[in-house]
XYZ file of N, CA and C in Angstrom:
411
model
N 178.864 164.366 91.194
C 177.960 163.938 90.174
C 177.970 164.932 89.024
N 177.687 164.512 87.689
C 177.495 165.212 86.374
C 176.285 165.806 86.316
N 176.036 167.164 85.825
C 174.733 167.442 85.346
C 174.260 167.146 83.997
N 175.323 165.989 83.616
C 175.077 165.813 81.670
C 173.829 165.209 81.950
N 172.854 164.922 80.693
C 171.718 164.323 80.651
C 171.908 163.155 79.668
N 171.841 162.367 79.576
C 172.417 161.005 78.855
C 171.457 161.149 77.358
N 172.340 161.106 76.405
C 171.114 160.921 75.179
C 170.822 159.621 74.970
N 169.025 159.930 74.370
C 167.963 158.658 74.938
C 168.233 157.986 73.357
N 169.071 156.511 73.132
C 169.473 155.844 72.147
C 168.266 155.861 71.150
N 168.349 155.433 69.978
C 167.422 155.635 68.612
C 166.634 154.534 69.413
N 165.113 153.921 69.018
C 164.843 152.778 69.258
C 164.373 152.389 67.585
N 164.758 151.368 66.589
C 164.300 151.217 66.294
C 163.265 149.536 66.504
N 162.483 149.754 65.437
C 161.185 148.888 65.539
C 160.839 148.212 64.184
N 160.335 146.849 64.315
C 159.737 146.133 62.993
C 158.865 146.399 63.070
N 158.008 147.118 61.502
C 156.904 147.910 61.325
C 155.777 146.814 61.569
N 154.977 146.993 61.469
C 153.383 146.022 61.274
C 152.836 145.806 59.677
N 152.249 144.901 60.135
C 151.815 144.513 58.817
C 150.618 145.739 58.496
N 150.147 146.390 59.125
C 149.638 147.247 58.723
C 149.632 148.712 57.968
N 151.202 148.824 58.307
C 152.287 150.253 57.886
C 152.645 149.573 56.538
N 152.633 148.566 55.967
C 153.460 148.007 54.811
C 152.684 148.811 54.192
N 151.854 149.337 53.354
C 151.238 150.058 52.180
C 152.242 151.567 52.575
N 151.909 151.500 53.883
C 153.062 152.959 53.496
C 154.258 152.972 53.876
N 155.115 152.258 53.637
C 156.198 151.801 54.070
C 157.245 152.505 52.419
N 158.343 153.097 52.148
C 158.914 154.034 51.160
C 159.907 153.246 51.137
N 160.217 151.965 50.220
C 161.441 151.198 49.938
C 162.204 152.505 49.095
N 163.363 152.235 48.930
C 164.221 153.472 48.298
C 164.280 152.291 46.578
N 164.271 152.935 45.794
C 164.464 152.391 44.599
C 165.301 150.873 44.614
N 166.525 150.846 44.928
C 167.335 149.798 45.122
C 167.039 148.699 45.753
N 166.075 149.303 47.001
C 164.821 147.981 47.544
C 163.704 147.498 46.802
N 163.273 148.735 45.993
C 162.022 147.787 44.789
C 162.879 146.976 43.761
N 163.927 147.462 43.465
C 164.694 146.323 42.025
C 165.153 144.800 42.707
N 165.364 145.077 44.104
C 165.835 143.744 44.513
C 164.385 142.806 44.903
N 163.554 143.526 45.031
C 161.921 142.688 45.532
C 161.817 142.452 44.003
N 161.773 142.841 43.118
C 161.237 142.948 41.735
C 162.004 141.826 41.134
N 163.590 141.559 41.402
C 164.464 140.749 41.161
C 164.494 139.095 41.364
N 163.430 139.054 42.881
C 163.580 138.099 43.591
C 162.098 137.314 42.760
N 160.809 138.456 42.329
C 159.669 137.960 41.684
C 160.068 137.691 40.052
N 160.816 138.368 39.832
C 161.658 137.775 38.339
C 161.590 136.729 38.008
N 162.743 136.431 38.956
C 163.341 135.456 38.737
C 162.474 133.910 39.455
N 161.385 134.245 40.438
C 160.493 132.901 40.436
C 159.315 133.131 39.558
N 159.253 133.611 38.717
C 158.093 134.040 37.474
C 158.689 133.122 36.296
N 159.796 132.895 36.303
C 160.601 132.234 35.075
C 161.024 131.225 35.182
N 161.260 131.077 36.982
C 161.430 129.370 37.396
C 159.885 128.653 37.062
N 158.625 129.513 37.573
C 157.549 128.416 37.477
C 157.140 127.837 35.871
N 157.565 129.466 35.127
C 157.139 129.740 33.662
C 157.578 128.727 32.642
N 158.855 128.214 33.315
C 159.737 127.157 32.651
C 158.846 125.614 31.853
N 158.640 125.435 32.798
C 157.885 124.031 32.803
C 156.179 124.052 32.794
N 155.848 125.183 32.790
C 154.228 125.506 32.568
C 154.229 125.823 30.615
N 154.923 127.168 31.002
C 154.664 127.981 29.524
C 155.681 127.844 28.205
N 157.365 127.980 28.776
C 157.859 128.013 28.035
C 158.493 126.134 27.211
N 158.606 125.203 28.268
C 158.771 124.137 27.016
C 158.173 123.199 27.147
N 156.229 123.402 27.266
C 155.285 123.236 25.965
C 155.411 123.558 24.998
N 155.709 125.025 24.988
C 156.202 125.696 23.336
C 157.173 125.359 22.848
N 157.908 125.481 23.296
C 159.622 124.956 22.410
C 158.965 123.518 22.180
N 158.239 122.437 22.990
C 158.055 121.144 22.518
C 157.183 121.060 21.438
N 156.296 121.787 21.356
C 155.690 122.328 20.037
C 155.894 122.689 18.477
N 156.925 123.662 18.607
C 157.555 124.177 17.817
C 158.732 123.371 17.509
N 159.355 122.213 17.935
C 160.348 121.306 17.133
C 159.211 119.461 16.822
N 158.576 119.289 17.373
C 157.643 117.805 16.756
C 157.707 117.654 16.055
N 156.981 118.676 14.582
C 156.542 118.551 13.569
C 156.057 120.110 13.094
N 156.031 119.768 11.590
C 155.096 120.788 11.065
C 154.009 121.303 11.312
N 153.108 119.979 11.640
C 151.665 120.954 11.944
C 151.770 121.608 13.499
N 152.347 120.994 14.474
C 152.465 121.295 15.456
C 153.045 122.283 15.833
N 154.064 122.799 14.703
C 155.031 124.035 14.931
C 153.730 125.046 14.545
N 153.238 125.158 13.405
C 151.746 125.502 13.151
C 150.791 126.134 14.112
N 150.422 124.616 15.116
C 149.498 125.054 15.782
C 150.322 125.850 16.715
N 151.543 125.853 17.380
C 152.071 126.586 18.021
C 152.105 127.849 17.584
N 152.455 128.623 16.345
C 152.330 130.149 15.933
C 150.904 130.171 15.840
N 149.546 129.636 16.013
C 148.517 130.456 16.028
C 148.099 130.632 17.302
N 148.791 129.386 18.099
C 148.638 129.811 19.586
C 149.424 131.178 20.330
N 150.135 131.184 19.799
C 151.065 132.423 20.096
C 150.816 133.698 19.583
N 149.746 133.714 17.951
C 148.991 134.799 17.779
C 148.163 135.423 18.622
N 147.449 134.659 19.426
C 146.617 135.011 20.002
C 146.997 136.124 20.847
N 146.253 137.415 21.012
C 146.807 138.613 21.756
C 147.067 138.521 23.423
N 146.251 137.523 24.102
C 146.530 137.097 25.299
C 147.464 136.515 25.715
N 148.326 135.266 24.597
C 149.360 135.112 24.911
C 150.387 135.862 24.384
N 150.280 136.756 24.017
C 151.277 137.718 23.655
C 151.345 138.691 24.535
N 150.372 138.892 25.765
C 150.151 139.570 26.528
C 151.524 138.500 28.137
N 151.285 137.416 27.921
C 151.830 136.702 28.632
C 152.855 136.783 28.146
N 153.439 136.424 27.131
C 154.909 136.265 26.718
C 155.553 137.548 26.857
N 154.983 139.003 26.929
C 155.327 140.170 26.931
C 155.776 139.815 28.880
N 154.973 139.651 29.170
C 155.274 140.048 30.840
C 156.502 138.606 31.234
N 157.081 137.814 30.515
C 157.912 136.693 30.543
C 159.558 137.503 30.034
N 159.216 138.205 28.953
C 160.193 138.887 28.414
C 160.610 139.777 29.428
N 159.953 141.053 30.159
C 160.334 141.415 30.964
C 160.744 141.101 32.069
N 160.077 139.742 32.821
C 160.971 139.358 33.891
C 162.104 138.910 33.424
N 162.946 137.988 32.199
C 163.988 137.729 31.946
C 164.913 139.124 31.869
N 164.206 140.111 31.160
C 164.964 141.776 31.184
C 165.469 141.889 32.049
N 164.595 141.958 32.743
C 164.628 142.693 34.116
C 165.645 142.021 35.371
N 165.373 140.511 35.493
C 166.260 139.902 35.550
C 167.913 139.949 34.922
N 168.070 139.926 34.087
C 169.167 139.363 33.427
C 169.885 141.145 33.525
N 169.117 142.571 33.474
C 169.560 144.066 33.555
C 170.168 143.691 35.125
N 169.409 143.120 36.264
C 169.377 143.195 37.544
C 170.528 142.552 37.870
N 170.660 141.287 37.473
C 171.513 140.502 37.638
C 173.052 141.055 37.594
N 173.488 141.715 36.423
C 174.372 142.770 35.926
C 175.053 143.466 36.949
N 173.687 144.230 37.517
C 173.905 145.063 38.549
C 174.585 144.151 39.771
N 173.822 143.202 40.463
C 174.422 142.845 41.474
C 175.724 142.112 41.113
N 176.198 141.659 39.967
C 178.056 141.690 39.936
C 178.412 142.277 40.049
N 178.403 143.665 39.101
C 179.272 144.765 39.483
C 179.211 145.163 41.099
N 177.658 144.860 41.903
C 178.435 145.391 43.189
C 179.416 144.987 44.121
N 179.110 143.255 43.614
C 179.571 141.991 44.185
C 181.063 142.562 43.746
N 181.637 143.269 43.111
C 182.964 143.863 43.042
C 183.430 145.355 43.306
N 182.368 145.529 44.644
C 182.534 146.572 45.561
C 182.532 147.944 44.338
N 181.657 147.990 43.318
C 181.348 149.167 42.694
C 180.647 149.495 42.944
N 180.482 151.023 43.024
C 179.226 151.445 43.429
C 178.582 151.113 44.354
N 178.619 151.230 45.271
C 178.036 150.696 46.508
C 177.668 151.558 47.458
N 178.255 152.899 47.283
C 177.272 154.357 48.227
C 176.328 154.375 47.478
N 175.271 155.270 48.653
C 173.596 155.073 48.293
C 173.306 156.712 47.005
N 174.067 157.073 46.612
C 173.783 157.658 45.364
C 173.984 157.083 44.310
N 175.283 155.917 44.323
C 175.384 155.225 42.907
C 174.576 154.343 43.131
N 173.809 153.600 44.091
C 173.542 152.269 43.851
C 171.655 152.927 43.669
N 171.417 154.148 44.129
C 169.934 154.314 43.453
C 170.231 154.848 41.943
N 171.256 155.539 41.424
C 171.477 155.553 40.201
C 171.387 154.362 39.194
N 172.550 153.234 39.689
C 172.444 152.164 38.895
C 171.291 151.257 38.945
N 170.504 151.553 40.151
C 168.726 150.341 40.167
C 168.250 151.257 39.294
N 168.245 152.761 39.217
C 167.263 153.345 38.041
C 167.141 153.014 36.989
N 169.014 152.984 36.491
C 169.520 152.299 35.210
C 168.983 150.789 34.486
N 169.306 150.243 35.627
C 168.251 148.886 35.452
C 166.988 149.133 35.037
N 166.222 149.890 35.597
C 164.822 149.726 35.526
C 164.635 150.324 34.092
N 165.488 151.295 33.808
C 165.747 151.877 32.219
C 165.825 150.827 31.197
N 166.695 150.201 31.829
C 167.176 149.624 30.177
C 166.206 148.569 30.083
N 165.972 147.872 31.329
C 165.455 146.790 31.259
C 164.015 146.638 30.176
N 163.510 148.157 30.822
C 161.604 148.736 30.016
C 161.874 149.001 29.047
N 162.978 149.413 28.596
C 163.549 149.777 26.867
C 163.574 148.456 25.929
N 164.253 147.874 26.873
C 164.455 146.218 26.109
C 162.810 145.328 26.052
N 162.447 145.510 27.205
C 160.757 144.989 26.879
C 159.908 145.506 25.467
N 160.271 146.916 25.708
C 159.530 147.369 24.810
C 159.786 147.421 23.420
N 161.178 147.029 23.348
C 161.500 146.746 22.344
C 161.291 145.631 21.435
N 161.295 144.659 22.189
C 161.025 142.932 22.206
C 159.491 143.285 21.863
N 158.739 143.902 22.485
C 157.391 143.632 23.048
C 156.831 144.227 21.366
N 157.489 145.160 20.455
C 157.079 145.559 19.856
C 157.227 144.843 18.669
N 158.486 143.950 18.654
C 158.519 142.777 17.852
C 157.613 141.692 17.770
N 157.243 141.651 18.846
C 156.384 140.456 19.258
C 155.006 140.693 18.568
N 154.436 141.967 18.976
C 152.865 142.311 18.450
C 153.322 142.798 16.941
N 154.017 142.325 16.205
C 154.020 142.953 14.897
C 154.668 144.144 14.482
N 154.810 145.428 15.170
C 155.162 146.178 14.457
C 156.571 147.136 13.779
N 157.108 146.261 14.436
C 158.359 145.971 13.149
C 159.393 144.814 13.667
């Protein structure tokens, strides 16, 4: 007989719904949760928010009208701001998962690099948009 002692295998386990608040997704896991709410924020947004407006804005004159004072309003500019960013954010994200879909980057230093990148450009581009939107330039 051996005196080896057998090593006792990892066990892992599906957490509880109670560990989820502290549960540490690595960056690349929040852009893909963030990706997946994107992109059904813009499926529902479609047919609620965005073409009422576009149907608005081609009818007629007064209607194109009442559509830019509806869109003045700072609340929906508050909405259209958070619409812009899921398309960002989306459409930055999207990017990302081709290039991996062609086996780039795909060790876990480039691929939390490139979700950062995303999350960069994407808040750059919001804010950029976002600043067009409220007026100031």
């Amino acid at each position: 007989m051996s005196n080896t002692v057998a090593k006792k295998r990892p066990e892992y386990r599906n957490i509880h719904v109670t560990q989820i608040l502290k549960y540490r997704l690595p960056l690349a896991g929040k852009l893909s949760i963030l990706h997946r709410v994107s992109g059904a924020v813009m499926f529902l947004a479609l047919p609620i928010i965005l073409l009422p407006l576009f149907d608005k804005s081609l009818t007629s004159e007064l209607s194109f009208e009442e559509m830019k004072a509806l869109v003045g309003n700072p609340l929906v500019k508050v909405v259209l701001l958070g619409l812009i960013w899921s398309y960002m954010h989306h459409f930055c994200a999207g990017i990302r998962y081709l290039v991996l879909d062609m086996h780039v980057g795909t060790d876990k230093y480039a691929a939390a690099k490139s979700a950062g990148s995303v999350f960069a450009v994407s808040l750059t581009l919001t804010a950029i948009f976002g600043l067009k939107l409220f007026g100031v330039f």
